[in-house]
Amino acid sequence: MGTEITGEAKYRRASYRVSLHLDSKTLTLRDELKLSIPLKDVRQAIPKDGQLTVAWNDEKIVLHVGPQSERLAKKILNPPSLLEKLGIKPNSAVSVLGLDDKPFLKDLRQRAGAVTDGKAKPQSDIIIVRVDRRANLERLKALRPSLKSDGAIWVLWKKGLKGANDVKESDVMAAAKTHGLVDVKVASFSDELSALKLVIPVALR
């Protein structure tokens, strides 16, 4: 879940064509310049005339991103929380399955309207489910009926190297399609887990 922007960068007296990806922790540059800037280290993000000057530690980079410079600056200086990225609202009914993360569950209970841990409650606004093996993706078939028509299922799986039975993003996307869901957004849930947002297609709601 993040912001994707293309533009140009001036860094250490050289110019580069770049693709920028911003999530809640890092501003990542790809293409001709590969660079990761931790948001916690950013001292300044100043937009002016379509340029964005970002200063962190003892470094500085100028990004030519046009009219998106002001919006990008605000997101860099005020990154969304994980709960905001997941779309959790004060009135949300959230079901959580297979996730042993006490700090996250504590924060979730403080923000959401209702939280059910260990099973999918009917008419859930959001269902968060962790899967450790490809076979676990069959759970999507049983979870879909518990989801509100305009709700979302966030599937979490472990990042890193994959064994024969381990979950990949392509596996989640394929399982979603099989069970009448579509993927709309990918995000980093934590340093350990990736996340993919699944929803019911508009035509089937």
mmCIF file of C-alpha atoms in Angstrom:
data_model
loop_
_atom_site.group_PDB
_atom_site.id
_atom_site.type_symbol
_atom_site.label_atom_id
_atom_site.label_comp_id
_atom_site.label_asym_id
_atom_site.label_seq_id
_atom_site.Cartn_x
_atom_site.Cartn_y
_atom_site.Cartn_z
ATOM 1 C CA MET A 1 0.000 0.000 0.000
ATOM 2 C CA GLY A 2 1.829 3.021 -0.958
ATOM 3 C CA THR A 3 2.200 5.980 -3.314
ATOM 4 C CA GLU A 4 3.858 5.501 -6.717
ATOM 5 C CA ILE A 5 5.234 8.518 -8.629
ATOM 6 C CA THR A 6 7.619 8.903 -11.563
ATOM 7 C CA GLY A 7 9.894 11.897 -12.055
ATOM 8 C CA GLU A 8 13.496 13.044 -11.976
ATOM 9 C CA ALA A 9 15.974 13.370 -9.122
ATOM 10 C CA LYS A 10 19.085 15.435 -8.579
ATOM 11 C CA TYR A 11 21.406 13.757 -6.107
ATOM 12 C CA ARG A 12 25.082 14.394 -5.443
ATOM 13 C CA ARG A 13 25.377 16.657 -8.520
ATOM 14 C CA ALA A 14 23.950 14.065 -10.916
ATOM 15 C CA SER A 15 20.473 13.732 -12.458
ATOM 16 C CA TYR A 16 18.455 10.531 -12.710
ATOM 17 C CA ARG A 17 15.113 9.295 -14.009
ATOM 18 C CA VAL A 18 13.364 7.713 -11.034
ATOM 19 C CA SER A 19 10.286 5.869 -9.905
ATOM 20 C CA LEU A 20 9.318 6.701 -6.338
ATOM 21 C CA HIS A 21 7.479 4.423 -3.944
ATOM 22 C CA LEU A 22 6.330 5.780 -0.587
ATOM 23 C CA ASP A 23 4.956 3.648 2.224
ATOM 24 C CA SER A 24 4.570 4.374 5.927
ATOM 25 C CA LYS A 25 8.255 3.780 6.696
ATOM 26 C CA THR A 26 10.389 4.408 3.604
ATOM 27 C CA LEU A 27 10.708 6.540 0.481
ATOM 28 C CA THR A 28 12.235 4.214 -2.110
ATOM 29 C CA LEU A 29 13.738 5.340 -5.443
ATOM 30 C CA ARG A 30 14.147 2.924 -8.345
ATOM 31 C CA ASP A 31 15.048 3.027 -12.062
ATOM 32 C CA GLU A 32 18.311 4.937 -12.720
ATOM 33 C CA LEU A 33 18.885 5.641 -9.014
ATOM 34 C CA LYS A 34 18.331 3.046 -6.315
ATOM 35 C CA LEU A 35 17.975 4.639 -2.900
ATOM 36 C CA SER A 36 15.952 4.041 0.266
ATOM 37 C CA ILE A 37 15.262 6.906 2.658
ATOM 38 C CA PRO A 38 13.844 5.948 6.089
ATOM 39 C CA LEU A 39 11.093 8.433 6.934
ATOM 40 C CA LYS A 40 12.198 8.503 10.571
ATOM 41 C CA ASP A 41 15.485 10.090 9.415
ATOM 42 C CA VAL A 42 13.884 12.837 7.301
ATOM 43 C CA ARG A 43 14.553 16.354 8.679
ATOM 44 C CA GLN A 44 12.824 18.359 5.961
ATOM 45 C CA ALA A 45 10.535 17.891 2.969
ATOM 46 C CA ILE A 46 10.043 21.255 1.240
ATOM 47 C CA PRO A 47 7.886 21.592 -1.918
ATOM 48 C CA LYS A 48 8.420 24.543 -4.273
ATOM 49 C CA ASP A 49 7.562 25.100 -7.939
ATOM 50 C CA GLY A 50 7.063 21.403 -8.668
ATOM 51 C CA GLN A 51 10.230 20.358 -6.864
ATOM 52 C CA LEU A 52 10.527 18.579 -3.545
ATOM 53 C CA THR A 53 13.712 18.889 -1.521
ATOM 54 C CA VAL A 54 14.116 16.060 0.983
ATOM 55 C CA ALA A 55 16.827 16.247 3.646
ATOM 56 C CA TRP A 56 17.701 13.342 5.913
ATOM 57 C CA ASN A 57 20.719 12.781 8.153
ATOM 58 C CA ASP A 58 23.528 14.591 6.272
ATOM 59 C CA GLU A 59 22.044 13.945 2.819
ATOM 60 C CA LYS A 60 19.772 15.899 0.471
ATOM 61 C CA ILE A 61 17.937 15.099 -2.752
ATOM 62 C CA VAL A 62 15.806 17.242 -5.062
ATOM 63 C CA LEU A 63 12.857 15.472 -6.682
ATOM 64 C CA HIS A 64 11.150 16.916 -9.775
ATOM 65 C CA VAL A 65 7.618 15.539 -9.415
ATOM 66 C CA GLY A 66 5.483 18.456 -10.622
ATOM 67 C CA PRO A 67 2.127 19.213 -8.967
ATOM 68 C CA GLN A 68 2.421 16.146 -6.740
ATOM 69 C CA SER A 69 5.258 17.697 -4.739
ATOM 70 C CA GLU A 70 3.049 19.199 -2.001
ATOM 71 C CA ARG A 71 1.013 16.028 -1.491
ATOM 72 C CA LEU A 72 4.172 13.924 -1.383
ATOM 73 C CA ALA A 73 5.777 16.262 1.162
ATOM 74 C CA LYS A 74 2.764 15.944 3.480
ATOM 75 C CA LYS A 75 2.850 12.148 3.278
ATOM 76 C CA ILE A 76 6.590 12.037 3.956
ATOM 77 C CA LEU A 77 6.284 14.244 7.028
ATOM 78 C CA ASN A 78 3.026 12.658 8.246
ATOM 79 C CA PRO A 79 3.030 9.006 7.114
ATOM 80 C CA PRO A 80 -0.221 7.093 7.669
ATOM 81 C CA SER A 81 -0.361 4.568 10.489
ATOM 82 C CA LEU A 82 -0.776 0.861 9.772
ATOM 83 C CA LEU A 83 -4.410 0.982 10.886
ATOM 84 C CA GLU A 84 -5.060 3.885 8.512
ATOM 85 C CA LYS A 85 -3.427 1.954 5.665
ATOM 86 C CA LEU A 86 -5.686 -1.000 6.380
ATOM 87 C CA GLY A 87 -8.754 1.239 6.302
ATOM 88 C CA ILE A 88 -9.688 0.686 9.960
ATOM 89 C CA LYS A 89 -12.215 3.273 11.127
ATOM 90 C CA PRO A 90 -13.776 3.905 14.548
ATOM 91 C CA ASN A 91 -16.980 2.144 13.501
ATOM 92 C CA SER A 92 -15.294 -0.787 11.720
ATOM 93 C CA ALA A 93 -16.202 -4.371 12.598
ATOM 94 C CA VAL A 94 -12.952 -6.301 12.210
ATOM 95 C CA SER A 95 -12.272 -10.054 12.329
ATOM 96 C CA VAL A 96 -8.719 -11.345 12.809
ATOM 97 C CA LEU A 97 -7.619 -14.920 12.124
ATOM 98 C CA GLY A 98 -4.236 -16.593 12.564
ATOM 99 C CA LEU A 99 -2.375 -13.467 13.651
ATOM 100 C CA ASP A 100 -0.460 -13.577 16.935
ATOM 101 C CA ASP A 101 0.528 -9.930 17.250
ATOM 102 C CA LYS A 102 -0.496 -8.568 20.657
ATOM 103 C CA PRO A 103 0.669 -4.942 20.091
ATOM 104 C CA PHE A 104 -1.275 -4.756 16.814
ATOM 105 C CA LEU A 105 -4.395 -6.304 18.363
ATOM 106 C CA LYS A 106 -4.207 -3.846 21.255
ATOM 107 C CA ASP A 107 -4.021 -0.876 18.866
ATOM 108 C CA LEU A 108 -6.792 -2.384 16.749
ATOM 109 C CA ARG A 109 -9.145 -2.721 19.730
ATOM 110 C CA GLN A 110 -8.515 0.888 20.691
ATOM 111 C CA ARG A 111 -9.479 2.135 17.222
ATOM 112 C CA ALA A 112 -12.075 -0.234 15.748
ATOM 113 C CA GLY A 113 -15.730 -0.423 16.734
ATOM 114 C CA ALA A 114 -15.627 -4.189 17.300
ATOM 115 C CA VAL A 115 -12.856 -6.794 17.048
ATOM 116 C CA THR A 116 -13.344 -10.562 16.825
ATOM 117 C CA ASP A 117 -10.194 -12.650 17.246
ATOM 118 C CA GLY A 118 -10.007 -16.237 15.998
ATOM 119 C CA LYS A 119 -13.089 -16.373 13.801
ATOM 120 C CA ALA A 120 -14.890 -14.388 11.122
ATOM 121 C CA LYS A 121 -17.892 -12.514 12.449
ATOM 122 C CA PRO A 122 -20.821 -12.105 10.016
ATOM 123 C CA GLN A 123 -21.006 -8.671 8.376
ATOM 124 C CA SER A 124 -17.353 -7.841 9.002
ATOM 125 C CA ASP A 125 -16.131 -4.606 7.428
ATOM 126 C CA ILE A 126 -12.595 -5.969 7.369
ATOM 127 C CA ILE A 127 -11.185 -9.474 7.777
ATOM 128 C CA ILE A 128 -7.470 -9.859 8.452
ATOM 129 C CA VAL A 129 -6.144 -13.388 7.932
ATOM 130 C CA ARG A 130 -2.610 -14.728 8.048
ATOM 131 C CA VAL A 131 -1.746 -17.700 5.848
ATOM 132 C CA ASP A 132 1.455 -19.704 6.227
ATOM 133 C CA ARG A 133 0.924 -22.298 3.485
ATOM 134 C CA ARG A 134 -0.731 -22.229 0.077
ATOM 135 C CA ALA A 135 -3.345 -24.719 1.299
ATOM 136 C CA ASN A 136 -4.490 -22.123 3.849
ATOM 137 C CA LEU A 137 -5.722 -19.922 0.999
ATOM 138 C CA GLU A 138 -8.771 -22.173 0.716
ATOM 139 C CA ARG A 139 -10.020 -20.316 3.800
ATOM 140 C CA LEU A 140 -11.021 -17.474 1.492
ATOM 141 C CA LYS A 141 -14.022 -19.503 0.336
ATOM 142 C CA ALA A 142 -15.370 -19.676 3.894
ATOM 143 C CA LEU A 143 -14.468 -16.095 4.759
ATOM 144 C CA ARG A 144 -16.172 -14.397 1.820
ATOM 145 C CA PRO A 145 -19.755 -14.918 3.132
ATOM 146 C CA SER A 146 -18.794 -13.167 6.411
ATOM 147 C CA LEU A 147 -17.702 -10.016 4.585
ATOM 148 C CA LYS A 148 -19.929 -7.005 3.980
ATOM 149 C CA SER A 149 -20.484 -6.385 0.272
ATOM 150 C CA ASP A 150 -18.219 -3.330 0.317
ATOM 151 C CA GLY A 151 -15.753 -4.760 2.859
ATOM 152 C CA ALA A 152 -12.213 -6.052 2.432
ATOM 153 C CA ILE A 153 -10.122 -9.089 3.268
ATOM 154 C CA TRP A 154 -6.445 -8.450 4.019
ATOM 155 C CA VAL A 155 -4.382 -11.586 3.451
ATOM 156 C CA LEU A 156 -1.016 -11.631 5.242
ATOM 157 C CA TRP A 157 1.905 -13.898 4.381
ATOM 158 C CA LYS A 158 5.585 -14.120 5.248
ATOM 159 C CA LYS A 159 8.124 -12.162 3.209
ATOM 160 C CA GLY A 160 11.384 -13.656 1.972
ATOM 161 C CA LEU A 161 12.528 -16.826 0.248
ATOM 162 C CA LYS A 162 9.819 -19.287 -0.694
ATOM 163 C CA GLY A 163 9.672 -23.036 -0.355
ATOM 164 C CA ALA A 164 7.465 -25.292 -2.433
ATOM 165 C CA ASN A 165 4.431 -24.859 -0.152
ATOM 166 C CA ASP A 166 5.061 -21.291 0.987
ATOM 167 C CA VAL A 167 2.796 -18.427 -0.050
ATOM 168 C CA LYS A 168 3.657 -15.962 -2.812
ATOM 169 C CA GLU A 169 1.725 -12.892 -3.900
ATOM 170 C CA SER A 170 0.743 -14.645 -7.123
ATOM 171 C CA ASP A 171 -0.770 -17.498 -5.069
ATOM 172 C CA VAL A 172 -2.961 -15.055 -3.130
ATOM 173 C CA MET A 173 -4.094 -13.349 -6.338
ATOM 174 C CA ALA A 174 -4.969 -16.687 -7.946
ATOM 175 C CA ALA A 175 -6.901 -17.874 -4.883
ATOM 176 C CA ALA A 176 -8.796 -14.585 -4.749
ATOM 177 C CA LYS A 177 -9.944 -15.009 -8.334
ATOM 178 C CA THR A 178 -10.993 -18.598 -7.688
ATOM 179 C CA HIS A 179 -13.184 -17.550 -4.770
ATOM 180 C CA GLY A 180 -14.861 -14.548 -6.385
ATOM 181 C CA LEU A 181 -12.591 -11.788 -5.092
ATOM 182 C CA VAL A 182 -10.257 -9.281 -6.733
ATOM 183 C CA ASP A 183 -6.988 -7.849 -5.443
ATOM 184 C CA VAL A 184 -6.818 -4.052 -5.301
ATOM 185 C CA LYS A 185 -3.847 -3.101 -3.160
ATOM 186 C CA VAL A 186 -0.576 -4.538 -1.846
ATOM 187 C CA ALA A 187 1.092 -3.299 1.321
ATOM 188 C CA SER A 188 3.792 -4.031 3.853
ATOM 189 C CA PHE A 189 2.051 -5.084 7.068
ATOM 190 C CA SER A 190 5.305 -5.392 9.015
ATOM 191 C CA ASP A 191 8.981 -6.207 8.536
ATOM 192 C CA GLU A 192 7.932 -9.868 8.464
ATOM 193 C CA LEU A 193 4.610 -9.838 6.624
ATOM 194 C CA SER A 194 3.282 -8.658 3.265
ATOM 195 C CA ALA A 195 -0.412 -7.904 2.783
ATOM 196 C CA LEU A 196 -2.831 -7.966 -0.142
ATOM 197 C CA LYS A 197 -6.276 -6.358 -0.053
ATOM 198 C CA LEU A 198 -9.113 -8.353 -1.602
ATOM 199 C CA VAL A 199 -12.653 -7.147 -2.276
ATOM 200 C CA ILE A 200 -15.837 -8.443 -3.846
ATOM 201 C CA PRO A 201 -16.102 -7.217 -7.475
ATOM 202 C CA VAL A 202 -18.558 -4.327 -7.837
ATOM 203 C CA ALA A 203 -20.666 -6.332 -10.298
ATOM 204 C CA LEU A 204 -21.226 -9.050 -7.656
ATOM 205 C CA ARG A 205 -22.118 -6.834 -4.698
#
